[in-house]
C-alpha cells in the first residue's frame, strides 16, 4: 500500500460522512465483503439523527430486543462472543436498508445508488416497495 508523503485533512459533516459510509458499504456489498458492508452501513446509520419512525430499524425494534436487532453489528465491533459467525446476504441487505432509510428520513434526499439498490431489492424479492419511499418525515419522532 502506498501512503502519500503529506499528511492530509478533510472537512466533513455528519451528512457527508454518513453518505460516504453508506456508499462504501454498498460497494463492499457488491464485492461480498459482508463484514465491511455491515460495519460501514451501521456507522452511517448511527450518524443520522432519527427524524422518522417509519424506517426499518423502528419496525424491527418493535418486535425484537436491541441485542437481537444489532447482533451481527455488535459481533463485528466487539471481541466478545464466539470466534466464528455466518453472515447472510439478508443480514447485509437489512443493515443497508436500515442505513439508507434513516439517511433519507434525516436528509429528505436519496443518492442514485440508493435508488439502484432499492430496485435490486425489489427484483430479488427482499421487498415489495421502494425502500427510499418508506422513510418520510414524522414530526412525532424523537429527536
CSV table of N, CA and C in Angstrom, one decimal:
chain,number,residue,atom,x,y,z
A,1,UNK,N,0.9,-1.2,0.0
A,1,UNK,CA,0.0,0.0,0.0
A,1,UNK,C,0.9,1.2,0.0
A,2,UNK,N,0.6,2.1,-0.9
A,2,UNK,CA,1.4,3.4,-1.0
A,2,UNK,C,0.7,4.4,-0.2
A,3,UNK,N,1.4,5.1,0.7
A,3,UNK,CA,0.8,6.1,1.5
A,3,UNK,C,1.4,7.4,1.0
A,4,UNK,N,0.6,8.4,0.8
A,4,UNK,CA,1.0,9.7,0.4
A,4,UNK,C,2.0,10.3,1.3
A,5,UNK,N,3.0,11.1,0.8
A,5,UNK,CA,4.0,11.7,1.7
A,5,UNK,C,3.5,12.8,2.6
A,6,UNK,N,2.5,13.5,2.2
A,6,UNK,CA,2.0,14.6,3.0
A,6,UNK,C,0.8,14.1,3.9
A,7,UNK,N,0.7,14.7,5.0
A,7,UNK,CA,-0.5,14.4,5.9
A,7,UNK,C,-1.6,15.2,5.3
A,8,UNK,N,-2.8,14.5,5.2
A,8,UNK,CA,-3.9,15.2,4.6
A,8,UNK,C,-5.0,15.5,5.7
A,9,UNK,N,-6.0,16.2,5.2
A,9,UNK,CA,-7.1,16.6,6.1
A,9,UNK,C,-8.3,16.9,5.2
A,10,UNK,N,-9.4,16.5,5.7
A,10,UNK,CA,-10.7,16.9,5.0
A,10,UNK,C,-11.6,17.6,6.0
A,11,UNK,N,-12.4,18.4,5.5
A,11,UNK,CA,-13.5,19.0,6.2
A,11,UNK,C,-14.8,18.1,5.9
A,12,UNK,N,-15.6,17.8,6.8
A,12,UNK,CA,-16.7,16.9,6.6
A,12,UNK,C,-17.9,17.3,7.5
A,13,UNK,N,-19.0,16.7,7.3
A,13,UNK,CA,-20.2,16.9,8.1
A,13,UNK,C,-20.7,15.5,8.4
A,14,UNK,N,-21.7,15.4,9.3
A,14,UNK,CA,-22.3,14.2,9.6
A,14,UNK,C,-23.0,13.6,8.3
A,15,UNK,N,-23.6,14.5,7.6
A,15,UNK,CA,-24.3,14.1,6.3
A,15,UNK,C,-23.3,13.5,5.3
A,16,UNK,N,-22.3,14.2,5.1
A,16,UNK,CA,-21.3,13.8,4.1
A,16,UNK,C,-20.7,12.4,4.6
A,17,UNK,N,-20.3,12.4,5.8
A,17,UNK,CA,-19.7,11.2,6.4
A,17,UNK,C,-20.7,10.0,6.3
A,18,UNK,N,-21.9,10.2,6.7
A,18,UNK,CA,-22.9,9.1,6.6
A,18,UNK,C,-23.1,8.7,5.2
A,19,UNK,N,-23.2,9.6,4.3
A,19,UNK,CA,-23.4,9.3,2.8
A,19,UNK,C,-22.2,8.5,2.3
A,20,UNK,N,-21.0,8.9,2.6
A,20,UNK,CA,-19.8,8.2,2.2
A,20,UNK,C,-19.7,6.8,2.7
A,21,UNK,N,-20.1,6.6,4.0
A,21,UNK,CA,-20.0,5.3,4.6
A,21,UNK,C,-21.0,4.4,4.0
A,22,UNK,N,-22.2,4.9,3.8
A,22,UNK,CA,-23.3,4.0,3.2
A,22,UNK,C,-22.9,3.7,1.7
A,23,UNK,N,-22.4,4.6,1.0
A,23,UNK,CA,-22.0,4.3,-0.4
A,23,UNK,C,-20.8,3.3,-0.4
A,24,UNK,N,-19.9,3.5,0.5
A,24,UNK,CA,-18.8,2.5,0.6
A,24,UNK,C,-19.4,1.1,1.0
A,25,UNK,N,-20.4,1.1,1.9
A,25,UNK,CA,-21.0,-0.2,2.3
A,25,UNK,C,-21.6,-0.9,1.1
A,26,UNK,N,-22.3,-0.1,0.2
A,26,UNK,CA,-22.9,-0.7,-1.0
A,26,UNK,C,-21.8,-1.3,-1.9
A,27,UNK,N,-20.6,-0.6,-2.0
A,27,UNK,CA,-19.5,-1.1,-2.8
A,27,UNK,C,-19.0,-2.4,-2.2
A,28,UNK,N,-18.8,-2.5,-0.9
A,28,UNK,CA,-18.4,-3.7,-0.3
A,28,UNK,C,-19.4,-4.8,-0.4
A,29,UNK,N,-20.7,-4.5,-0.4
A,29,UNK,CA,-21.7,-5.5,-0.6
A,29,UNK,C,-21.6,-6.1,-1.9
A,30,UNK,N,-21.4,-5.3,-3.0
A,30,UNK,CA,-21.2,-5.9,-4.3
A,30,UNK,C,-20.0,-6.8,-4.4
A,31,UNK,N,-19.0,-6.6,-3.6
A,31,UNK,CA,-17.8,-7.5,-3.6
A,31,UNK,C,-17.9,-8.6,-2.7
A,32,UNK,N,-19.1,-8.7,-2.0
A,32,UNK,CA,-19.3,-9.8,-0.9
A,32,UNK,C,-18.4,-9.6,0.3
A,33,UNK,N,-17.9,-8.4,0.5
A,33,UNK,CA,-17.2,-8.1,1.7
A,33,UNK,C,-18.2,-7.7,2.8
A,34,UNK,N,-19.0,-8.7,3.3
A,34,UNK,CA,-20.1,-8.5,4.1
A,34,UNK,C,-19.8,-7.8,5.4
A,35,UNK,N,-18.6,-8.2,6.0
A,35,UNK,CA,-18.3,-7.6,7.3
A,35,UNK,C,-18.1,-6.1,7.2
A,36,UNK,N,-17.4,-5.7,6.1
A,36,UNK,CA,-17.2,-4.2,5.9
A,36,UNK,C,-18.5,-3.5,5.5
A,37,UNK,N,-19.3,-4.2,4.7
A,37,UNK,CA,-20.6,-3.6,4.3
A,37,UNK,C,-21.5,-3.3,5.6
A,38,UNK,N,-21.6,-4.3,6.4
A,38,UNK,CA,-22.4,-4.1,7.6
A,38,UNK,C,-21.9,-3.1,8.5
A,39,UNK,N,-20.6,-3.1,8.8
A,39,UNK,CA,-19.9,-2.1,9.7
A,39,UNK,C,-20.1,-0.7,9.2
A,40,UNK,N,-19.8,-0.5,7.9
A,40,UNK,CA,-20.0,0.8,7.4
A,40,UNK,C,-21.4,1.3,7.3
A,41,UNK,N,-22.3,0.4,6.9
A,41,UNK,CA,-23.7,0.8,6.9
A,41,UNK,C,-24.2,1.2,8.3
A,42,UNK,N,-23.8,0.4,9.3
A,42,UNK,CA,-24.3,0.7,10.7
A,42,UNK,C,-23.7,2.0,11.2
A,43,UNK,N,-22.4,2.3,10.8
A,43,UNK,CA,-21.8,3.6,11.2
A,43,UNK,C,-22.6,4.7,10.5
A,44,UNK,N,-22.9,4.6,9.2
A,44,UNK,CA,-23.6,5.6,8.5
A,44,UNK,C,-25.0,5.8,9.2
A,45,UNK,N,-25.7,4.7,9.5
A,45,UNK,CA,-27.0,4.8,10.1
A,45,UNK,C,-26.9,5.5,11.4
A,46,UNK,N,-25.8,5.2,12.2
A,46,UNK,CA,-25.6,5.8,13.5
A,46,UNK,C,-25.4,7.3,13.5
A,47,UNK,N,-24.9,7.8,12.4
A,47,UNK,CA,-24.6,9.3,12.3
A,47,UNK,C,-25.8,10.1,12.0
A,48,UNK,N,-26.9,9.4,11.5
A,48,UNK,CA,-28.1,10.2,11.1
A,48,UNK,C,-29.0,10.4,12.3
A,49,UNK,N,-29.5,11.6,12.5
A,49,UNK,CA,-30.5,11.9,13.6
A,49,UNK,C,-31.8,11.2,13.1
A,50,UNK,N,-32.4,10.6,14.1
A,50,UNK,CA,-33.7,10.0,13.8
A,50,UNK,C,-34.8,11.0,13.7
A,51,UNK,N,-35.4,11.1,12.5
A,51,UNK,CA,-36.5,12.1,12.3
A,51,UNK,C,-37.8,11.4,11.9
A,52,UNK,N,-37.7,10.1,11.7
A,52,UNK,CA,-38.9,9.3,11.3
A,52,UNK,C,-39.0,8.1,12.2
A,53,UNK,N,-40.2,7.6,12.2
A,53,UNK,CA,-40.4,6.3,13.0
A,53,UNK,C,-40.9,5.2,12.0
A,54,UNK,N,-40.9,5.5,10.7
A,54,UNK,CA,-41.4,4.5,9.7
A,54,UNK,C,-40.3,3.7,9.1
A,55,UNK,N,-39.0,4.0,9.4
A,55,UNK,CA,-37.9,3.3,8.8
A,55,UNK,C,-37.8,1.9,9.4
A,56,UNK,N,-37.1,1.0,8.7
A,56,UNK,CA,-37.0,-0.4,9.0
A,56,UNK,C,-36.5,-0.6,10.4
A,57,UNK,N,-35.5,0.1,10.9
A,57,UNK,CA,-34.9,-0.1,12.2
A,57,UNK,C,-36.0,0.0,13.3
A,58,UNK,N,-36.9,1.0,13.2
A,58,UNK,CA,-38.0,1.1,14.2
A,58,UNK,C,-39.0,-0.1,14.1
A,59,UNK,N,-39.2,-0.5,12.9
A,59,UNK,CA,-40.1,-1.7,12.7
A,59,UNK,C,-39.5,-2.9,13.3
A,60,UNK,N,-38.2,-3.1,13.1
A,60,UNK,CA,-37.6,-4.3,13.7
A,60,UNK,C,-37.6,-4.2,15.2
A,61,UNK,N,-37.2,-3.0,15.7
A,61,UNK,CA,-37.2,-2.8,17.2
A,61,UNK,C,-38.5,-3.0,17.9
A,62,UNK,N,-39.6,-2.8,17.1
A,62,UNK,CA,-40.9,-3.0,17.7
A,62,UNK,C,-41.2,-4.5,18.0
A,63,UNK,N,-40.4,-5.4,17.4
A,63,UNK,CA,-40.6,-6.8,17.5
A,63,UNK,C,-39.5,-7.5,18.2
A,64,UNK,N,-38.3,-6.9,18.2
A,64,UNK,CA,-37.1,-7.6,18.7
A,64,UNK,C,-36.3,-6.7,19.7
A,65,UNK,N,-35.6,-7.3,20.5
A,65,UNK,CA,-34.7,-6.6,21.5
A,65,UNK,C,-33.6,-5.9,20.8
A,66,UNK,N,-32.9,-5.0,21.5
A,66,UNK,CA,-31.8,-4.3,21.0
A,66,UNK,C,-30.7,-5.3,20.6
A,67,UNK,N,-30.5,-6.3,21.5
A,67,UNK,CA,-29.5,-7.3,21.3
A,67,UNK,C,-29.7,-8.1,20.0
A,68,UNK,N,-31.0,-8.5,19.8
A,68,UNK,CA,-31.3,-9.2,18.6
A,68,UNK,C,-31.2,-8.4,17.4
A,69,UNK,N,-31.7,-7.1,17.5
A,69,UNK,CA,-31.7,-6.2,16.3
A,69,UNK,C,-30.2,-5.9,15.8
A,70,UNK,N,-29.3,-5.9,16.7
A,70,UNK,CA,-27.9,-5.5,16.4
A,70,UNK,C,-26.9,-6.6,16.6
A,71,UNK,N,-27.3,-7.8,16.6
A,71,UNK,CA,-26.5,-8.9,17.0
A,71,UNK,C,-25.2,-9.0,16.1
A,72,UNK,N,-25.4,-9.0,14.8
A,72,UNK,CA,-24.2,-9.1,13.9
A,72,UNK,C,-23.4,-7.8,14.0
A,73,UNK,N,-24.0,-6.7,14.0
A,73,UNK,CA,-23.3,-5.4,14.1
A,73,UNK,C,-22.4,-5.4,15.3
A,74,UNK,N,-23.0,-5.8,16.5
A,74,UNK,CA,-22.2,-5.8,17.7
A,74,UNK,C,-21.1,-6.9,17.7
A,75,UNK,N,-21.4,-8.1,17.1
A,75,UNK,CA,-20.4,-9.1,17.0
A,75,UNK,C,-19.2,-8.6,16.2
A,76,UNK,N,-19.4,-7.8,15.1
A,76,UNK,CA,-18.3,-7.3,14.3
A,76,UNK,C,-17.5,-6.2,15.0
A,77,UNK,N,-18.1,-5.5,16.0
A,77,UNK,CA,-17.5,-4.4,16.7
A,77,UNK,C,-16.7,-4.8,17.9
A,78,UNK,N,-17.1,-5.9,18.5
A,78,UNK,CA,-16.5,-6.2,19.8
A,78,UNK,C,-15.9,-7.6,19.9
A,79,UNK,N,-14.9,-7.7,20.8
A,79,UNK,CA,-14.2,-9.0,20.9
A,79,UNK,C,-15.0,-10.1,21.6
A,80,UNK,N,-16.1,-9.8,22.2
A,80,UNK,CA,-17.0,-10.8,22.9
A,80,UNK,C,-17.7,-11.7,21.9
A,81,UNK,N,-18.2,-12.8,22.4
A,81,UNK,CA,-19.0,-13.7,21.5
A,81,UNK,C,-18.1,-14.7,20.9
A,82,UNK,N,-18.7,-15.6,20.1
A,82,UNK,CA,-17.9,-16.7,19.5
A,82,UNK,C,-16.9,-16.2,18.5
A,83,UNK,N,-15.9,-17.0,18.2
A,83,UNK,CA,-14.9,-16.5,17.2
A,83,UNK,C,-15.4,-16.5,15.8
A,84,UNK,N,-16.2,-17.4,15.5
A,84,UNK,CA,-16.7,-17.5,14.1
A,84,UNK,C,-18.2,-17.2,14.0
A,85,UNK,N,-18.6,-16.8,12.8
A,85,UNK,CA,-20.0,-16.4,12.5
A,85,UNK,C,-20.3,-16.6,11.1
A,86,UNK,N,-21.6,-16.8,10.8
A,86,UNK,CA,-22.0,-16.9,9.4
A,86,UNK,C,-22.9,-15.6,9.2
A,87,UNK,N,-22.6,-14.9,8.1
A,87,UNK,CA,-23.3,-13.6,7.8
A,87,UNK,C,-24.0,-13.9,6.5
A,88,UNK,N,-25.3,-13.7,6.5
A,88,UNK,CA,-26.1,-14.0,5.3
A,88,UNK,C,-26.3,-12.7,4.5
A,89,UNK,N,-26.6,-12.9,3.2
A,89,UNK,CA,-26.9,-11.7,2.4
A,89,UNK,C,-28.1,-10.9,3.0
A,90,UNK,N,-29.0,-11.6,3.5
A,90,UNK,CA,-30.2,-11.0,4.1
A,90,UNK,C,-29.8,-10.0,5.2
A,91,UNK,N,-28.8,-10.5,6.1
A,91,UNK,CA,-28.4,-9.6,7.2
A,91,UNK,C,-27.7,-8.3,6.6
A,92,UNK,N,-27.0,-8.4,5.6
A,92,UNK,CA,-26.3,-7.3,5.0
A,92,UNK,C,-27.4,-6.4,4.3
A,93,UNK,N,-28.3,-6.9,3.6
A,93,UNK,CA,-29.4,-6.2,2.9
A,93,UNK,C,-30.2,-5.4,4.0
A,94,UNK,N,-30.5,-6.1,5.1
A,94,UNK,CA,-31.3,-5.5,6.1
A,94,UNK,C,-30.5,-4.3,6.7
A,95,UNK,N,-29.3,-4.4,7.0
A,95,UNK,CA,-28.5,-3.3,7.5
A,95,UNK,C,-28.4,-2.2,6.5
A,96,UNK,N,-28.2,-2.5,5.3
A,96,UNK,CA,-28.1,-1.4,4.2
A,96,UNK,C,-29.5,-0.7,4.1
A,97,UNK,N,-30.6,-1.4,4.2
A,97,UNK,CA,-31.9,-0.8,4.1
A,97,UNK,C,-32.1,0.2,5.3
A,98,UNK,N,-31.7,-0.3,6.5
A,98,UNK,CA,-31.8,0.5,7.7
A,98,UNK,C,-31.0,1.8,7.5
A,99,UNK,N,-29.8,1.7,7.0
A,99,UNK,CA,-29.0,2.9,6.9
A,99,UNK,C,-29.5,3.9,5.8
A,100,UNK,N,-29.9,3.3,4.7
A,100,UNK,CA,-30.5,4.1,3.6
A,100,UNK,C,-31.7,4.8,4.1
A,101,UNK,N,-32.7,4.1,4.7
A,101,UNK,CA,-33.9,4.7,5.1
A,101,UNK,C,-33.7,5.8,6.2
A,102,UNK,N,-32.8,5.6,7.1
A,102,UNK,CA,-32.5,6.6,8.1
A,102,UNK,C,-31.9,7.8,7.5
A,103,UNK,N,-31.0,7.6,6.5
A,103,UNK,CA,-30.4,8.8,5.8
A,103,UNK,C,-31.4,9.6,5.1
A,104,UNK,N,-32.3,8.9,4.3
A,104,UNK,CA,-33.3,9.5,3.5
A,104,UNK,C,-34.3,10.2,4.4
A,105,UNK,N,-34.6,9.6,5.6
A,105,UNK,CA,-35.5,10.2,6.5
A,105,UNK,C,-35.0,11.4,7.2
A,106,UNK,N,-33.7,11.4,7.4
A,106,UNK,CA,-33.0,12.5,8.0
A,106,UNK,C,-32.8,13.7,7.1
A,107,UNK,N,-32.3,13.4,5.9
A,107,UNK,CA,-31.9,14.5,5.0
A,107,UNK,C,-32.9,14.7,3.8
A,108,UNK,N,-34.0,13.9,3.8
A,108,UNK,CA,-35.0,14.0,2.7
A,108,UNK,C,-34.4,14.1,1.3
A,109,UNK,N,-33.4,13.3,1.1
A,109,UNK,CA,-32.9,13.1,-0.2
A,109,UNK,C,-32.3,11.8,-0.4
A,110,UNK,N,-32.2,11.3,-1.6
A,110,UNK,CA,-31.6,10.0,-1.9
A,110,UNK,C,-30.6,10.0,-3.0
A,111,UNK,N,-29.5,9.3,-2.8
A,111,UNK,CA,-28.5,9.2,-3.9
A,111,UNK,C,-29.0,8.2,-4.9
A,112,UNK,N,-28.5,8.3,-6.1
A,112,UNK,CA,-28.9,7.4,-7.2
A,112,UNK,C,-28.5,6.0,-6.8
A,113,UNK,N,-27.4,5.7,-6.1
A,113,UNK,CA,-27.1,4.4,-5.8
A,113,UNK,C,-28.1,3.8,-4.8
A,114,UNK,N,-28.7,4.6,-4.0
A,114,UNK,CA,-29.8,4.2,-3.1
A,114,UNK,C,-31.0,3.7,-3.9
A,115,UNK,N,-31.3,4.4,-4.9
A,115,UNK,CA,-32.4,4.1,-5.8
A,115,UNK,C,-32.1,2.8,-6.6
A,116,UNK,N,-30.8,2.6,-7.0
A,116,UNK,CA,-30.4,1.4,-7.7
A,116,UNK,C,-30.5,0.2,-6.8
A,117,UNK,N,-30.1,0.4,-5.5
A,117,UNK,CA,-30.1,-0.7,-4.5
A,117,UNK,C,-31.6,-1.1,-4.2
A,118,UNK,N,-32.4,0.0,-4.1
A,118,UNK,CA,-33.9,-0.3,-3.9
A,118,UNK,C,-34.5,-1.1,-5.0
A,119,UNK,N,-34.1,-0.8,-6.2
A,119,UNK,CA,-34.7,-1.6,-7.4
A,119,UNK,C,-34.1,-3.0,-7.3
A,120,UNK,N,-32.9,-3.2,-7.0
A,120,UNK,CA,-32.3,-4.5,-6.8
A,120,UNK,C,-33.0,-5.3,-5.7
A,121,UNK,N,-33.3,-4.7,-4.6
A,121,UNK,CA,-34.0,-5.3,-3.5
A,121,UNK,C,-35.4,-5.8,-4.0
A,122,UNK,N,-36.1,-5.0,-4.7
A,122,UNK,CA,-37.4,-5.4,-5.3
A,122,UNK,C,-37.2,-6.5,-6.2
A,123,UNK,N,-36.3,-6.5,-7.1
A,123,UNK,CA,-36.1,-7.5,-8.1
A,123,UNK,C,-35.7,-8.8,-7.5
A,124,UNK,N,-34.9,-8.8,-6.4
A,124,UNK,CA,-34.5,-10.0,-5.7
A,124,UNK,C,-35.6,-10.5,-4.7
A,125,UNK,N,-36.7,-9.8,-4.5
A,125,UNK,CA,-37.7,-10.2,-3.6
A,125,UNK,C,-37.5,-9.9,-2.2
A,126,UNK,N,-36.5,-9.0,-1.9
A,126,UNK,CA,-36.3,-8.6,-0.5
A,126,UNK,C,-37.4,-7.7,0.0
A,127,UNK,N,-38.0,-7.0,-0.9
A,127,UNK,CA,-39.0,-6.0,-0.5
A,127,UNK,C,-40.0,-5.9,-1.7
A,128,UNK,N,-41.2,-5.4,-1.4
A,128,UNK,CA,-42.2,-5.2,-2.4
A,128,UNK,C,-42.3,-3.7,-2.8
A,129,UNK,N,-41.7,-2.9,-1.9
A,129,UNK,CA,-41.8,-1.5,-2.1
A,129,UNK,C,-40.5,-0.8,-2.3
A,130,UNK,N,-40.5,0.4,-2.8
A,130,UNK,CA,-39.2,1.1,-2.9
A,130,UNK,C,-38.8,1.5,-1.5
A,131,UNK,N,-37.6,1.1,-1.1
A,131,UNK,CA,-37.1,1.3,0.3
A,131,UNK,C,-36.9,2.8,0.6
A,132,UNK,N,-36.6,3.6,-0.4
A,132,UNK,CA,-36.4,5.0,-0.1
A,132,UNK,C,-37.7,5.8,0.1
A,133,UNK,N,-38.8,5.2,-0.3
A,133,UNK,CA,-40.1,5.9,-0.1
A,133,UNK,C,-40.7,5.7,1.2
A,134,UNK,N,-40.2,4.7,2.0
A,134,UNK,CA,-40.7,4.4,3.3
A,134,UNK,C,-40.3,5.4,4.4
A,135,UNK,N,-39.1,6.1,4.2
A,135,UNK,CA,-38.6,7.0,5.2
A,135,UNK,C,-39.1,8.4,4.9
A,136,UNK,N,-40.2,8.8,5.6
A,136,UNK,CA,-40.8,10.1,5.4
A,136,UNK,C,-40.8,10.8,6.7
A,137,UNK,N,-40.6,12.1,6.7
A,137,UNK,CA,-40.5,12.9,7.9
A,137,UNK,C,-41.8,12.7,8.8
A,138,UNK,N,-41.6,12.6,10.1
A,138,UNK,CA,-42.7,12.5,11.0
A,138,UNK,C,-42.4,13.4,12.2
A,139,UNK,N,-43.2,14.4,12.4
A,139,UNK,CA,-42.9,15.3,13.5
A,139,UNK,C,-43.0,14.7,14.9
A,140,UNK,N,-43.6,13.5,15.0
A,140,UNK,CA,-43.8,12.9,16.3
A,140,UNK,C,-42.6,12.1,16.7
A,141,UNK,N,-41.6,11.9,15.8
A,141,UNK,CA,-40.4,11.1,16.0
A,141,UNK,C,-39.6,11.8,17.1
A,142,UNK,N,-38.8,11.0,17.8
A,142,UNK,CA,-37.9,11.6,18.8
A,142,UNK,C,-36.7,12.2,18.1
A,143,UNK,N,-36.2,13.3,18.6
A,143,UNK,CA,-35.1,14.0,18.1
A,143,UNK,C,-33.8,13.3,18.5
